[in-house]
Amino acid sequence: MSAVLVVNAGSSSLKYELLDPVSRDRLATGLVERIGGDARRRHRRGRKSWEEPVAGHDHRAAFDALLDAFRRHGPTLDPASLLAVGHRVVHGGERFTAPVVIDDAVLDAVEDLVPLAPLHNPANLLGIRLARRAFGDVPHVAVFDTAFHATMPPAAYTYAVPAEWRERHAVRRYGFHGTSHAYVSRRTAELLGRDPVDVNLVVLHLGNGASACAVAGGRSVDTSMGLTPLEGLVMGTRSGDVDPSLPAHLARTTGLGLEDYDRALNRESGLLALSGSSDWRDVVARRAAGDADAALAFDVTVHRLVTYVGGYAALLARLDALAFTGGIGEHSPDLREAVIDRLGVLGLELDRDANAGHEGTERRVTTDASPVAAFVVPTDEELEIARECVAVLGGA
């Protein structure tokens, strides 16, 4: 038994990957998207890939499509060959601070956490239940997005709000993207040729969702997302930081209700609100063509990033490296250039040739003389989940 099946069930998609966590071989990857509508699946094995419609519109049909893809296109998904099935779960609350083998009690506890992640945990739970029915004799492991940030000190995770909110309703900062931050921070230390326990760095996970994380000695000590994934950086459709009195102000002046406010900040804000597009590629192209709104969206995004990195550098007391990951972090040289140039005060010096070339590949993008290094490190959350499965089951 050497392979791990990683399952990431979202509200409208089901991503999966079968891989060997030791050799890092990808045996198969796939995605069922547009669940609830005209769902389609993509399955890839080696250099061959297939795209097909899915019969049915719910998560059960999506999981059946996953199993069917392996039956038709391989490799054989034999339970006897599976070490584990690893599941991404967005919110572990205060209870789950590390990966855990799933049993009925764990499922009940994750269900109790649904109020903290009403859009994500229900879909994660459904994926787990479907996978357990299909692979009942295989260990299933939950890996939580919030777990990596369980090492944050109270000064970092505590909101200055009434004690009843904090104690009775678990109101605090949790952070997200933890699986990505864990992988990228460790890999960045390897690129520096140093042990992670000796490295202080900031990881910028930049995609449609975005977060920054300060990592000291391999442990998260602060991160930009909070109780929910809304806090922090500017994102595709999420606002990031705003004045906490904004909902009360809008309620008084416009009559805006809480549900409309919540929808606006999560789905109608961020790059979309500033530029008219939630796609960073559109923002960069329109900025280059002279579009003022796109230029503002770019500048606000960079300003927020520089503010967080600068603050985290002070918090860490010594900054060894900065890592860019995620779809934007890996593929936007314009953004990296703007951020690194603004951080010259911290000792970062951009290598413009390295930054401009080899898009999406792992590399250093600061000069050899730069006291603080910056890297592009493509994230590998599936490999991190598979490794966590091996660890929690007692493997090397």
Short mmCIF file of C-alpha atoms in Angstrom, two decimals, residues 1-6 17-21 27 70 74-85 135 137-139 390 393:
data_model
loop_
_atom_site.label_atom_id
_atom_site.label_comp_id
_atom_site.label_asym_id
_atom_site.label_seq_id
_atom_site.Cartn_x
_atom_site.Cartn_y
_atom_site.Cartn_z
CA MET A 1 0.00 0.00 0.00
CA SER A 2 1.68 3.17 -1.17
CA ALA A 3 -0.86 5.41 -2.90
CA VAL A 4 -3.04 8.07 -1.31
CA LEU A 5 -6.25 9.32 -2.90
CA VAL A 6 -6.67 13.01 -2.08
CA GLU A 17 -5.52 13.16 -7.11
CA LEU A 18 -4.00 9.71 -6.73
CA LEU A 19 -0.33 9.93 -5.82
CA ASP A 20 2.58 8.24 -4.13
CA PRO A 21 3.66 10.57 -1.29
CA LEU A 27 -0.80 8.42 -10.89
CA PHE A 70 -10.71 5.36 -12.85
CA GLY A 74 -7.20 3.85 -15.07
CA PRO A 75 -5.24 3.30 -13.08
CA THR A 76 -7.17 0.68 -11.15
CA LEU A 77 -8.44 2.20 -7.93
CA ASP A 78 -8.05 -0.89 -5.79
CA PRO A 79 -8.74 -0.33 -2.08
CA ALA A 80 -6.02 -2.85 -1.30
CA SER A 81 -3.46 -0.53 -2.91
CA LEU A 82 -4.58 2.57 -0.99
CA LEU A 83 -2.72 3.63 2.11
CA ALA A 84 -5.37 6.25 2.86
CA VAL A 85 -7.93 8.66 1.47
CA PHE A 135 -13.67 2.82 0.43
CA ASP A 137 -11.94 -0.45 4.70
CA VAL A 138 -9.37 2.24 3.93
CA PRO A 139 -8.32 4.81 6.58
CA VAL A 390 1.31 9.08 6.05
CA LEU A 393 -0.97 6.83 10.24
#
